[in-house]
PDB file of N, CA and C in Angstrom:
ATOM      1  N   MET A   1      59.398  58.601 125.496  1.00 51.00           N
ATOM      2  CA  MET A   1      60.698  59.608 125.355  1.00 51.00           C
ATOM      3  C   MET A   1      61.059  60.555 125.864  1.00 51.00           C
ATOM      4  N   ILE A   2      62.611  60.582 126.371  1.00 63.00           N
ATOM      5  CA  ILE A   2      63.134  62.205 127.334  1.00 63.00           C
ATOM      6  C   ILE A   2      63.109  63.117 126.326  1.00 63.00           C
ATOM      7  N   GLY A   3      62.489  63.968 126.432  1.00 76.00           N
ATOM      8  CA  GLY A   3      62.977  65.669 125.701  1.00 76.00           C
ATOM      9  C   GLY A   3      64.418  65.681 126.007  1.00 76.00           C
ATOM     10  N   LEU A   4      65.124  65.796 124.637  1.00 82.00           N
ATOM     11  CA  LEU A   4      66.540  66.144 124.602  1.00 82.00           C
ATOM     12  C   LEU A   4      66.353  67.648 124.459  1.00 82.00           C
ATOM     13  N   PRO A   5      67.595  68.381 125.166  1.00 83.00           N
ATOM     14  CA  PRO A   5      67.976  69.816 124.547  1.00 83.00           C
ATOM     15  C   PRO A   5      68.169  69.887 123.056  1.00 83.00           C
ATOM     16  N   ALA A   6      67.884  71.256 122.574  1.00 84.00           N
ATOM     17  CA  ALA A   6      68.253  71.688 121.533  1.00 84.00           C
ATOM     18  C   ALA A   6      69.645  71.376 121.047  1.00 84.00           C
ATOM     19  N   GLY A   7      70.285  70.573 119.950  1.00 85.00           N
ATOM     20  CA  GLY A   7      71.475  70.693 119.653  1.00 85.00           C
ATOM     21  C   GLY A   7      72.100  69.344 119.981  1.00 85.00           C
ATOM     22  N   THR A   8      71.215  68.434 120.613  1.00 91.00           N
ATOM     23  CA  THR A   8      71.779  67.263 121.217  1.00 91.00           C
ATOM     24  C   THR A   8      71.856  66.304 119.710  1.00 91.00           C
ATOM     25  N   ARG A   9      73.097  66.004 119.913  1.00 94.00           N
ATOM     26  CA  ARG A   9      73.323  64.990 118.736  1.00 94.00           C
ATOM     27  C   ARG A   9      73.243  63.355 119.686  1.00 94.00           C
ATOM     28  N   ILE A  10      72.720  62.489 118.563  1.00 94.00           N
ATOM     29  CA  ILE A  10      72.353  61.380 118.946  1.00 94.00           C
ATOM     30  C   ILE A  10      73.468  60.120 118.003  1.00 94.00           C
ATOM     31  N   TRP A  11      74.066  59.246 118.626  1.00 95.00           N
ATOM     32  CA  TRP A  11      74.990  58.451 117.897  1.00 95.00           C
ATOM     33  C   TRP A  11      75.057  56.948 118.237  1.00 95.00           C
ATOM     34  N   LEU A  12      74.655  56.211 117.287  1.00 94.00           N
ATOM     35  CA  LEU A  12      74.604  54.662 117.418  1.00 94.00           C
ATOM     36  C   LEU A  12      76.100  54.190 117.492  1.00 94.00           C
ATOM     37  N   ALA A  13      76.606  53.508 118.319  1.00 93.00           N
ATOM     38  CA  ALA A  13      77.753  52.589 118.075  1.00 93.00           C
ATOM     39  C   ALA A  13      77.763  51.316 117.258  1.00 93.00           C
ATOM     40  N   ALA A  14      78.245  51.430 116.185  1.00 90.00           N
ATOM     41  CA  ALA A  14      78.085  50.406 115.233  1.00 90.00           C
ATOM     42  C   ALA A  14      78.878  48.942 115.693  1.00 90.00           C
ATOM     43  N   GLY A  15      78.371  47.904 115.398  1.00 89.00           N
ATOM     44  CA  GLY A  15      78.925  46.964 115.940  1.00 89.00           C
ATOM     45  C   GLY A  15      77.939  46.414 117.259  1.00 89.00           C
ATOM     46  N   VAL A  16      78.708  45.267 117.878  1.00 91.00           N
ATOM     47  CA  VAL A  16      77.922  45.049 119.004  1.00 91.00           C
ATOM     48  C   VAL A  16      78.665  45.373 120.415  1.00 91.00           C
ATOM     49  N   THR A  17      78.204  45.265 121.563  1.00 93.00           N
ATOM     50  CA  THR A  17      78.761  46.065 122.647  1.00 93.00           C
ATOM     51  C   THR A  17      78.438  44.698 123.955  1.00 93.00           C
ATOM     52  N   ASP A  18      79.121  44.522 124.592  1.00 94.00           N
ATOM     53  CA  ASP A  18      78.912  44.024 125.980  1.00 94.00           C
ATOM     54  C   ASP A  18      78.163  44.128 126.797  1.00 94.00           C
ATOM     55  N   MET A  19      76.875  43.886 127.219  1.00 94.00           N
ATOM     56  CA  MET A  19      75.529  44.217 127.641  1.00 94.00           C
ATOM     57  C   MET A  19      75.951  44.407 129.266  1.00 94.00           C
ATOM     58  N   ARG A  20      76.866  43.894 129.477  1.00 95.00           N
ATOM     59  CA  ARG A  20      77.415  43.809 130.848  1.00 95.00           C
ATOM     60  C   ARG A  20      77.939  45.255 131.497  1.00 95.00           C
ATOM     61  N   CYS A  21      78.615  45.957 130.428  1.00 94.00           N
ATOM     62  CA  CYS A  21      78.950  47.130 130.821  1.00 94.00           C
ATOM     63  C   CYS A  21      78.043  48.037 131.306  1.00 94.00           C
ATOM     64  N   GLY A  22      78.579  48.901 132.494  1.00 95.00           N
ATOM     65  CA  GLY A  22      77.270  49.594 132.886  1.00 95.00           C
ATOM     66  C   GLY A  22      78.183  51.282 132.523  1.00 95.00           C
ATOM     67  N   PHE A  23      77.815  52.215 133.517  1.00 95.00           N
ATOM     68  CA  PHE A  23      78.202  53.598 133.279  1.00 95.00           C
ATOM     69  C   PHE A  23      79.449  53.791 132.885  1.00 95.00           C
ATOM     70  N   ASN A  24      80.608  53.197 133.554  1.00 95.00           N
ATOM     71  CA  ASN A  24      81.951  53.532 133.221  1.00 95.00           C
ATOM     72  C   ASN A  24      82.355  53.038 131.777  1.00 95.00           C
ATOM     73  N   GLY A  25      82.088  51.399 131.508  1.00 96.00           N
ATOM     74  CA  GLY A  25      82.470  50.647 130.436  1.00 96.00           C
ATOM     75  C   GLY A  25      82.062  51.438 129.277  1.00 96.00           C
ATOM     76  N   LEU A  26      80.770  51.674 129.473  1.00 96.00           N
ATOM     77  CA  LEU A  26      80.102  52.474 128.052  1.00 96.00           C
ATOM     78  C   LEU A  26      80.966  53.825 127.767  1.00 96.00           C
ATOM     79  N   ALA A  27      81.153  54.460 129.032  1.00 96.00           N
ATOM     80  CA  ALA A  27      81.937  56.064 128.943  1.00 96.00           C
ATOM     81  C   ALA A  27      83.255  55.739 128.113  1.00 96.00           C
ATOM     82  N   ALA A  28      83.904  54.470 128.665  1.00 95.00           N
ATOM     83  CA  ALA A  28      85.078  54.377 128.277  1.00 95.00           C
ATOM     84  C   ALA A  28      85.121  53.942 126.846  1.00 95.00           C
ATOM     85  N   LYS A  29      83.814  53.134 126.212  1.00 94.00           N
ATOM     86  CA  LYS A  29      84.004  52.953 124.833  1.00 94.00           C
ATOM     87  C   LYS A  29      83.624  54.115 124.264  1.00 94.00           C
ATOM     88  N   VAL A  30      83.015  55.166 124.608  1.00 95.00           N
ATOM     89  CA  VAL A  30      82.526  56.132 124.033  1.00 95.00           C
ATOM     90  C   VAL A  30      84.018  57.303 123.342  1.00 95.00           C
ATOM     91  N   GLU A  31      84.913  56.925 124.509  1.00 95.00           N
ATOM     92  CA  GLU A  31      85.985  57.603 124.371  1.00 95.00           C
ATOM     93  C   GLU A  31      87.140  56.934 123.722  1.00 95.00           C
ATOM     94  N   THR A  32      87.076  55.642 123.686  1.00 93.00           N
ATOM     95  CA  THR A  32      88.163  54.934 122.851  1.00 93.00           C
ATOM     96  C   THR A  32      87.554  54.411 121.398  1.00 93.00           C
ATOM     97  N   ALA A  33      86.683  54.008 121.392  1.00 90.00           N
ATOM     98  CA  ALA A  33      85.907  53.398 119.922  1.00 90.00           C
ATOM     99  C   ALA A  33      85.088  54.167 119.320  1.00 90.00           C
ATOM    100  N   LEU A  34      84.665  55.463 120.023  1.00 92.00           N
ATOM    101  CA  LEU A  34      84.129  56.324 119.129  1.00 92.00           C
ATOM    102  C   LEU A  34      84.786  57.713 119.162  1.00 92.00           C
ATOM    103  N   ALA A  35      85.779  57.663 119.631  1.00 93.00           N
ATOM    104  CA  ALA A  35      86.792  59.122 120.055  1.00 93.00           C
ATOM    105  C   ALA A  35      85.860  60.229 120.373  1.00 93.00           C
ATOM    106  N   ASP A  36      85.147  60.225 121.194  1.00 95.00           N
ATOM    107  CA  ASP A  36      83.953  61.223 121.481  1.00 95.00           C
ATOM    108  C   ASP A  36      84.215  61.380 122.978  1.00 95.00           C
ATOM    109  N   ASP A  37      83.569  62.588 123.767  1.00 95.00           N
ATOM    110  CA  ASP A  37      83.558  62.865 125.220  1.00 95.00           C
ATOM    111  C   ASP A  37      82.024  62.351 125.408  1.00 95.00           C
ATOM    112  N   PRO A  38      81.744  61.383 126.119  1.00 95.00           N
ATOM    113  CA  PRO A  38      80.731  60.839 126.899  1.00 95.00           C
ATOM    114  C   PRO A  38      80.021  62.071 127.764  1.00 95.00           C
ATOM    115  N   PHE A  39      80.876  63.102 128.133  1.00 94.00           N
ATOM    116  CA  PHE A  39      80.172  64.177 129.097  1.00 94.00           C
ATOM    117  C   PHE A  39      79.693  65.316 128.209  1.00 94.00           C
ATOM    118  N   SER A  40      79.790  65.260 126.787  1.00 93.00           N
ATOM    119  CA  SER A  40      79.654  66.423 125.746  1.00 93.00           C
ATOM    120  C   SER A  40      77.901  66.445 126.167  1.00 93.00           C
ATOM    121  N   GLY A  41      77.029  65.743 126.294  1.00 92.00           N
ATOM    122  CA  GLY A  41      75.666  65.889 126.457  1.00 92.00           C
ATOM    123  C   GLY A  41      75.019  65.391 125.209  1.00 92.00           C
ATOM    124  N   HIS A  42      75.741  64.476 124.543  1.00 95.00           N
ATOM    125  CA  HIS A  42      75.330  63.843 123.344  1.00 95.00           C
ATOM    126  C   HIS A  42      74.809  62.356 124.044  1.00 95.00           C
ATOM    127  N   VAL A  43      74.029  61.958 122.894  1.00 96.00           N
ATOM    128  CA  VAL A  43      73.387  60.608 123.387  1.00 96.00           C
ATOM    129  C   VAL A  43      74.208  59.720 122.750  1.00 96.00           C
ATOM    130  N   PHE A  44      74.247  58.522 123.378  1.00 96.00           N
ATOM    131  CA  PHE A  44      75.246  57.587 122.717  1.00 96.00           C
ATOM    132  C   PHE A  44      74.429  55.846 122.897  1.00 96.00           C
ATOM    133  N   VAL A  45      74.022  55.378 121.868  1.00 96.00           N
ATOM    134  CA  VAL A  45      73.088  54.018 121.724  1.00 96.00           C
ATOM    135  C   VAL A  45      73.945  52.939 121.532  1.00 96.00           C
ATOM    136  N   PHE A  46      73.939  51.716 122.490  1.00 96.00           N
ATOM    137  CA  PHE A  46      74.598  50.568 122.137  1.00 96.00           C
ATOM    138  C   PHE A  46      73.850  49.549 122.022  1.00 96.00           C
ATOM    139  N   ARG A  47      74.163  48.362 121.289  1.00 95.00           N
ATOM    140  CA  ARG A  47      73.458  47.258 121.222  1.00 95.00           C
ATOM    141  C   ARG A  47      73.843  46.143 121.534  1.00 95.00           C
ATOM    142  N   GLY A  48      73.355  44.876 122.023  1.00 92.00           N
ATOM    143  CA  GLY A  48      74.086  43.818 122.480  1.00 92.00           C
ATOM    144  C   GLY A  48      74.257  42.664 121.208  1.00 92.00           C
ATOM    145  N   ARG A  49      74.676  41.659 121.375  1.00 93.00           N
ATOM    146  CA  ARG A  49      75.031  40.808 120.264  1.00 93.00           C
ATOM    147  C   ARG A  49      73.587  40.284 119.668  1.00 93.00           C
ATOM    148  N   ARG A  50      72.606  39.591 120.441  1.00 92.00           N
ATOM    149  CA  ARG A  50      71.429  39.123 120.194  1.00 92.00           C
ATOM    150  C   ARG A  50      70.702  40.207 119.393  1.00 92.00           C
ATOM    151  N   GLY A  51      70.774  41.444 119.625  1.00 92.00           N
ATOM    152  CA  GLY A  51      69.740  42.127 119.036  1.00 92.00           C
ATOM    153  C   GLY A  51      68.486  42.803 119.638  1.00 92.00           C
ATOM    154  N   ASN A  52      68.295  42.307 120.781  1.00 93.00           N
ATOM    155  CA  ASN A  52      67.192  42.655 121.548  1.00 93.00           C
ATOM    156  C   ASN A  52      67.211  43.428 122.488  1.00 93.00           C
ATOM    157  N   VAL A  53      68.532  43.992 122.839  1.00 95.00           N
ATOM    158  CA  VAL A  53      68.628  44.941 123.915  1.00 95.00           C
ATOM    159  C   VAL A  53      69.715  46.179 123.598  1.00 95.00           C
ATOM    160  N   VAL A  54      69.304  47.273 124.206  1.00 96.00           N
ATOM    161  CA  VAL A  54      70.085  48.352 123.572  1.00 96.00           C
ATOM    162  C   VAL A  54      70.150  49.118 125.008  1.00 96.00           C
ATOM    163  N   LYS A  55      71.438  49.827 125.058  1.00 97.00           N
ATOM    164  CA  LYS A  55      71.810  51.002 126.513  1.00 97.00           C
ATOM    165  C   LYS A  55      72.013  52.095 125.694  1.00 97.00           C
ATOM    166  N   VAL A  56      71.201  53.238 126.424  1.00 96.00           N
ATOM    167  CA  VAL A  56      71.573  54.422 126.086  1.00 96.00           C
ATOM    168  C   VAL A  56      72.452  55.419 127.004  1.00 96.00           C
ATOM    169  N   LEU A  57      73.331  56.081 126.746  1.00 96.00           N
ATOM    170  CA  LEU A  57      74.116  56.537 127.792  1.00 96.00           C
ATOM    171  C   LEU A  57      74.063  58.241 127.348  1.00 96.00           C
ATOM    172  N   TRP A  58      73.613  59.074 128.394  1.00 94.00           N
ATOM    173  CA  TRP A  58      73.377  60.438 128.064  1.00 94.00           C
ATOM    174  C   TRP A  58      74.371  60.950 129.438  1.00 94.00           C
ATOM    175  N   SER A  59      74.880  62.081 129.269  1.00 92.00           N
ATOM    176  CA  SER A  59      75.556  63.104 130.329  1.00 92.00           C
ATOM    177  C   SER A  59      74.226  64.156 130.312  1.00 92.00           C
ATOM    178  N   THR A  60      73.778  64.681 131.634  1.00 89.00           N
ATOM    179  CA  THR A  60      72.988  65.618 131.661  1.00 89.00           C
ATOM    180  C   THR A  60      73.696  66.652 132.028  1.00 89.00           C
ATOM    181  N   GLY A  61      74.833  66.894 132.458  1.00 86.00           N
ATOM    182  CA  GLY A  61      75.767  67.994 133.190  1.00 86.00           C
ATOM    183  C   GLY A  61      76.048  67.689 134.441  1.00 86.00           C
ATOM    184  N   ASP A  62      74.842  67.339 135.314  1.00 90.00           N
ATOM    185  CA  ASP A  62      75.284  66.845 136.417  1.00 90.00           C
ATOM    186  C   ASP A  62      75.522  65.316 136.870  1.00 90.00           C
ATOM    187  N   GLY A  63      75.470  64.616 135.947  1.00 91.00           N
ATOM    188  CA  GLY A  63      75.589  63.062 135.715  1.00 91.00           C
ATOM    189  C   GLY A  63      75.546  62.341 134.569  1.00 91.00           C
ATOM    190  N   LEU A  64      75.660  61.181 134.805  1.00 94.00           N
ATOM    191  CA  LEU A  64      75.306  60.467 133.559  1.00 94.00           C
ATOM    192  C   LEU A  64      73.988  59.450 133.738  1.00 94.00           C
ATOM    193  N   CYS A  65      73.042  59.430 132.801  1.00 94.00           N
ATOM    194  CA  CYS A  65      72.107  58.675 132.614  1.00 94.00           C
ATOM    195  C   CYS A  65      72.104  57.333 131.935  1.00 94.00           C
ATOM    196  N   LEU A  66      71.740  56.306 132.252  1.00 96.00           N
ATOM    197  CA  LEU A  66      71.778  54.872 131.563  1.00 96.00           C
ATOM    198  C   LEU A  66      70.336  54.386 131.439  1.00 96.00           C
ATOM    199  N   LEU A  67      70.047  54.103 130.083  1.00 94.00           N
ATOM    200  CA  LEU A  67      68.586  53.612 129.884  1.00 94.00           C
ATOM    201  C   LEU A  67      68.874  52.416 129.059  1.00 94.00           C
ATOM    202  N   ALA A  68      68.300  51.264 129.701  1.00 96.00           N
ATOM    203  CA  ALA A  68      68.574  50.152 129.096  1.00 96.00           C
ATOM    204  C   ALA A  68      66.992  49.544 128.700  1.00 96.00           C
ATOM    205  N   LYS A  69      67.054  48.972 127.418  1.00 95.00           N
ATOM    206  CA  LYS A  69      65.586  48.266 126.864  1.00 95.00           C
ATOM    207  C   LYS A  69      65.852  47.005 126.277  1.00 95.00           C
ATOM    208  N   ARG A  70      64.956  46.247 126.809  1.00 94.00           N
ATOM    209  CA  ARG A  70      65.002  44.985 126.176  1.00 94.00           C
ATOM    210  C   ARG A  70      63.522  44.899 125.290  1.00 94.00           C
ATOM    211  N   LEU A  71      63.742  44.206 123.867  1.00 90.00           N
ATOM    212  CA  LEU A  71      62.417  43.930 123.520  1.00 90.00           C
ATOM    213  C   LEU A  71      61.905  42.230 123.574  1.00 90.00           C
ATOM    214  N   GLU A  72      61.151  42.125 123.934  1.00 89.00           N
ATOM    215  CA  GLU A  72      60.304  40.784 124.052  1.00 89.00           C
ATOM    216  C   GLU A  72      60.083  39.931 122.908  1.00 89.00           C
ATOM    217  N   HIS A  73      60.003  40.615 122.000  1.00 87.00           N
ATOM    218  CA  HIS A  73      59.880  40.082 120.493  1.00 87.00           C
ATOM    219  C   HIS A  73      60.478  41.063 119.506  1.00 87.00           C
ATOM    220  N   GLY A  74      61.354  40.493 118.483  1.00 86.00           N
ATOM    221  CA  GLY A  74      61.944  41.183 117.707  1.00 86.00           C
ATOM    222  C   GLY A  74      63.138  41.377 117.892  1.00 86.00           C
ATOM    223  N   TYR A  75      63.825  42.758 117.078  1.00 89.00           N
ATOM    224  CA  TYR A  75      65.178  43.184 117.531  1.00 89.00           C
ATOM    225  C   TYR A  75      65.364  44.475 116.896  1.00 89.00           C
ATOM    226  N   PHE A  76      66.299  45.034 117.479  1.00 90.00           N
ATOM    227  CA  PHE A  76      66.477  46.594 116.876  1.00 90.00           C
ATOM    228  C   PHE A  76      67.503  46.544 115.746  1.00 90.00           C
ATOM    229  N   ILE A  77      67.148  47.414 114.963  1.00 87.00           N
ATOM    230  CA  ILE A  77      67.472  47.469 113.416  1.00 87.00           C
ATOM    231  C   ILE A  77      68.842  48.326 113.917  1.00 87.00           C
ATOM    232  N   TRP A  78      69.993  47.671 113.327  1.00 87.00           N
ATOM    233  CA  TRP A  78      71.348  48.554 113.709  1.00 87.00           C
ATOM    234  C   TRP A  78      71.893  48.388 112.128  1.00 87.00           C
ATOM    235  N   PRO A  79      73.347  49.461 111.951  1.00 83.00           N
ATOM    236  CA  PRO A  79      73.727  49.704 110.788  1.00 83.00           C
ATOM    237  C   PRO A  79      74.744  48.034 110.912  1.00 83.00           C
ATOM    238  N   ARG A  80      75.477  47.828 109.587  1.00 82.00           N
ATOM    239  CA  ARG A  80      75.826  46.888 109.198  1.00 82.00           C
ATOM    240  C   ARG A  80      77.300  46.933 109.556  1.00 82.00           C
ATOM    241  N   ALA A  81      77.914  48.247 109.731  1.00 79.00           N
ATOM    242  CA  ALA A  81      79.279  48.501 109.915  1.00 79.00           C
ATOM    243  C   ALA A  81      79.712  47.642 111.172  1.00 79.00           C
ATOM    244  N   ASN A  82      80.977  47.359 111.304  1.00 79.00           N
ATOM    245  CA  ASN A  82      81.815  46.717 112.665  1.00 79.00           C
ATOM    246  C   ASN A  82      82.052  47.701 113.678  1.00 79.00           C
ATOM    247  N   SER A  83      82.248  48.974 112.864  1.00 80.00           N
ATOM    248  CA  SER A  83      82.986  49.834 114.010  1.00 80.00           C
ATOM    249  C   SER A  83      82.516  51.337 113.668  1.00 80.00           C
ATOM    250  N   GLY A  84      82.753  52.474 114.411  1.00 87.00           N
ATOM    251  CA  GLY A  84      82.345  53.714 113.943  1.00 87.00           C
ATOM    252  C   GLY A  84      81.043  54.225 114.797  1.00 87.00           C
ATOM    253  N   LYS A  85      80.572  54.990 114.294  1.00 91.00           N
ATOM    254  CA  LYS A  85      79.156  55.751 115.028  1.00 91.00           C
ATOM    255  C   LYS A  85      78.300  56.269 113.702  1.00 91.00           C
ATOM    256  N   VAL A  86      77.056  56.435 114.067  1.00 91.00           N
ATOM    257  CA  VAL A  86      76.082  56.659 113.004  1.00 91.00           C
ATOM    258  C   VAL A  86      75.191  57.760 113.562  1.00 91.00           C
ATOM    259  N   HIS A  87      74.968  58.981 112.998  1.00 92.00           N
ATOM    260  CA  HIS A  87      73.955  59.684 113.525  1.00 92.00           C
ATOM    261  C   HIS A  87      72.590  59.968 113.382  1.00 92.00           C
ATOM    262  N   LEU A  88      71.939  59.802 114.208  1.00 92.00           N
ATOM    263  CA  LEU A  88      70.571  59.594 114.231  1.00 92.00           C
ATOM    264  C   LEU A  88      69.428  60.979 114.591  1.00 92.00           C
ATOM    265  N   THR A  89      68.325  61.312 114.080  1.00 90.00           N
ATOM    266  CA  THR A  89      67.552  62.210 114.588  1.00 90.00           C
ATOM    267  C   THR A  89      66.897  61.681 115.914  1.00 90.00           C
ATOM    268  N   GLN A  90      66.165  62.664 116.415  1.00 90.00           N
ATOM    269  CA  GLN A  90      65.286  62.174 117.580  1.00 90.00           C
ATOM    270  C   GLN A  90      64.165  61.471 117.189  1.00 90.00           C
ATOM    271  N   ALA A  91      63.369  61.669 115.979  1.00 88.00           N
ATOM    272  CA  ALA A  91      62.366  60.947 115.392  1.00 88.00           C
ATOM    273  C   ALA A  91      63.213  59.286 115.235  1.00 88.00           C
ATOM    274  N   GLN A  92      64.327  59.349 114.707  1.00 89.00           N
ATOM    275  CA  GLN A  92      64.715  57.950 114.307  1.00 89.00           C
ATOM    276  C   GLN A  92      65.420  57.448 115.614  1.00 89.00           C
ATOM    277  N   LEU A  93      65.539  57.689 116.479  1.00 91.00           N
ATOM    278  CA  LEU A  93      65.800  57.142 117.975  1.00 91.00           C
ATOM    279  C   LEU A  93      64.550  56.825 118.498  1.00 91.00           C
ATOM    280  N   SER A  94      63.379  57.645 118.639  1.00 89.00           N
ATOM    281  CA  SER A  94      62.118  57.024 118.699  1.00 89.00           C
ATOM    282  C   SER A  94      61.671  55.896 118.187  1.00 89.00           C
ATOM    283  N   MET A  95      61.910  55.781 116.879  1.00 89.00           N
ATOM    284  CA  MET A  95      61.198  54.685 116.140  1.00 89.00           C
ATOM    285  C   MET A  95      62.372  53.387 116.543  1.00 89.00           C
ATOM    286  N   LEU A  96      63.642  53.517 116.651  1.00 90.00           N
ATOM    287  CA  LEU A  96      64.628  52.742 117.208  1.00 90.00           C
ATOM    288  C   LEU A  96      64.091  51.989 118.613  1.00 90.00           C
ATOM    289  N   LEU A  97      63.836  52.609 119.301  1.00 90.00           N
ATOM    290  CA  LEU A  97      63.527  52.120 120.457  1.00 90.00           C
ATOM    291  C   LEU A  97      62.129  51.586 120.826  1.00 90.00           C
ATOM    292  N   GLU A  98      61.561  51.895 119.792  1.00 88.00           N
ATOM    293  CA  GLU A  98      59.823  51.097 119.548  1.00 88.00           C
ATOM    294  C   GLU A  98      60.259  49.812 118.521  1.00 88.00           C
ATOM    295  N   GLY A  99      61.164  49.648 118.240  1.00 87.00           N
ATOM    296  CA  GLY A  99      61.633  48.335 117.245  1.00 87.00           C
ATOM    297  C   GLY A  99      61.300  48.497 116.041  1.00 87.00           C
ATOM    298  N   ILE A 100      61.235  49.640 115.639  1.00 86.00           N
ATOM    299  CA  ILE A 100      60.672  50.168 114.167  1.00 86.00           C
ATOM    300  C   ILE A 100      61.872  50.147 113.309  1.00 86.00           C
ATOM    301  N   ASN A 101      61.960  49.891 112.088  1.00 86.00           N
ATOM    302  CA  ASN A 101      62.864  49.939 111.308  1.00 86.00           C
ATOM    303  C   ASN A 101      63.055  51.383 110.712  1.00 86.00           C
ATOM    304  N   TRP A 102      64.136  52.244 111.766  1.00 84.00           N
ATOM    305  CA  TRP A 102      64.354  53.621 111.398  1.00 84.00           C
ATOM    306  C   TRP A 102      64.871  53.948 110.050  1.00 84.00           C
ATOM    307  N   LYS A 103      65.845  52.660 109.334  1.00 84.00           N
ATOM    308  CA  LYS A 103      66.185  53.017 108.278  1.00 84.00           C
ATOM    309  C   LYS A 103      65.300  53.419 107.011  1.00 84.00           C
ATOM    310  N   GLN A 104      64.723  52.663 106.638  1.00 81.00           N
ATOM    311  CA  GLN A 104      63.381  52.774 105.840  1.00 81.00           C
ATOM    312  C   GLN A 104      61.965  52.719 106.481  1.00 81.00           C
ATOM    313  N   PRO A 105      61.674  53.655 107.242  1.00 75.00           N
ATOM    314  CA  PRO A 105      60.270  53.666 107.868  1.00 75.00           C
ATOM    315  C   PRO A 105      59.150  53.542 106.764  1.00 75.00           C
ATOM    316  N   ASP A 106      58.094  52.822 107.183  1.00 68.00           N
ATOM    317  CA  ASP A 106      56.840  52.601 106.356  1.00 68.00           C
ATOM    318  C   ASP A 106      55.645  53.066 106.699  1.00 68.00           C
ATOM    319  N   ARG A 107      54.873  53.491 105.590  1.00 63.00           N
ATOM    320  CA  ARG A 107      53.689  54.209 106.096  1.00 63.00           C
ATOM    321  C   ARG A 107      52.854  52.806 106.490  1.00 63.00           C
ATOM    322  N   THR A 108      51.525  53.067 107.272  1.00 58.00           N
ATOM    323  CA  THR A 108      50.939  51.844 107.419  1.00 58.00           C
ATOM    324  C   THR A 108      49.529  52.025 106.173  1.00 58.00           C
ATOM    325  N   TRP A 109      49.659  53.206 105.623  1.00 66.00           N
ATOM    326  CA  TRP A 109      48.617  53.574 104.507  1.00 66.00           C
ATOM    327  C   TRP A 109      49.210  54.412 103.711  1.00 66.00           C
ATOM    328  N   THR A 110      48.508  54.229 102.397  1.00 68.00           N
ATOM    329  CA  THR A 110      49.118  54.948 101.185  1.00 68.00           C
ATOM    330  C   THR A 110      48.102  56.256 100.838  1.00 68.00           C
ATOM    331  N   PRO A 111      48.610  57.472 100.587  1.00 67.00           N
ATOM    332  CA  PRO A 111      47.788  58.574 100.555  1.00 67.00           C
ATOM    333  C   PRO A 111      46.969  58.102  98.966  1.00 67.00           C
ATOM    334  N   LEU A 112      45.865  58.341  98.886  1.00 75.00           N
ATOM    335  CA  LEU A 112      45.006  58.091  97.676  1.00 75.00           C
ATOM    336  C   LEU A 112      45.143  59.574  96.705  1.00 75.00           C
ATOM    337  N   SER A 113      45.080  60.767  97.462  1.00 69.00           N
ATOM    338  CA  SER A 113      45.190  61.768  96.372  1.00 69.00           C
ATOM    339  C   SER A 113      45.740  62.977  97.335  1.00 69.00           C
ATOM    340  N   VAL A 114      46.317  63.998  96.826  1.00 66.00           N
ATOM    341  CA  VAL A 114      46.889  65.182  97.496  1.00 66.00           C
ATOM    342  C   VAL A 114      45.761  66.318  97.365  1.00 66.00           C
ATOM    343  N   LEU A 115      45.640  66.781  98.361  1.00 63.00           N
ATOM    344  CA  LEU A 115      44.397  68.153  98.289  1.00 63.00           C
ATOM    345  C   LEU A 115      45.419  69.116  98.094  1.00 63.00           C
TER     346      LEU A 115
END
């Protein structure tokens, strides 16, 4: 995961997005559907209809970055809402990009006692 500057907010675009969109199409979606500035330095995450592809749009100040990821198995966990945006932490974004359920992460082991 790319280290993000302090104060960077991460937003999931609820619903599905046409994954044929590139820089300009996703920036327009940020402005219209999310009512935000794509050049604000915040990170915007979009998911395709099938749920196995996401695109991440991020402005670094001197240009836009576009990251695309496709899971070979499974799908990305997404909010049930059809519109709007959802705030994530950097840890939740890392889990999302790994295909982990960021809403209810589960430990692989249960602590037996507290020291």
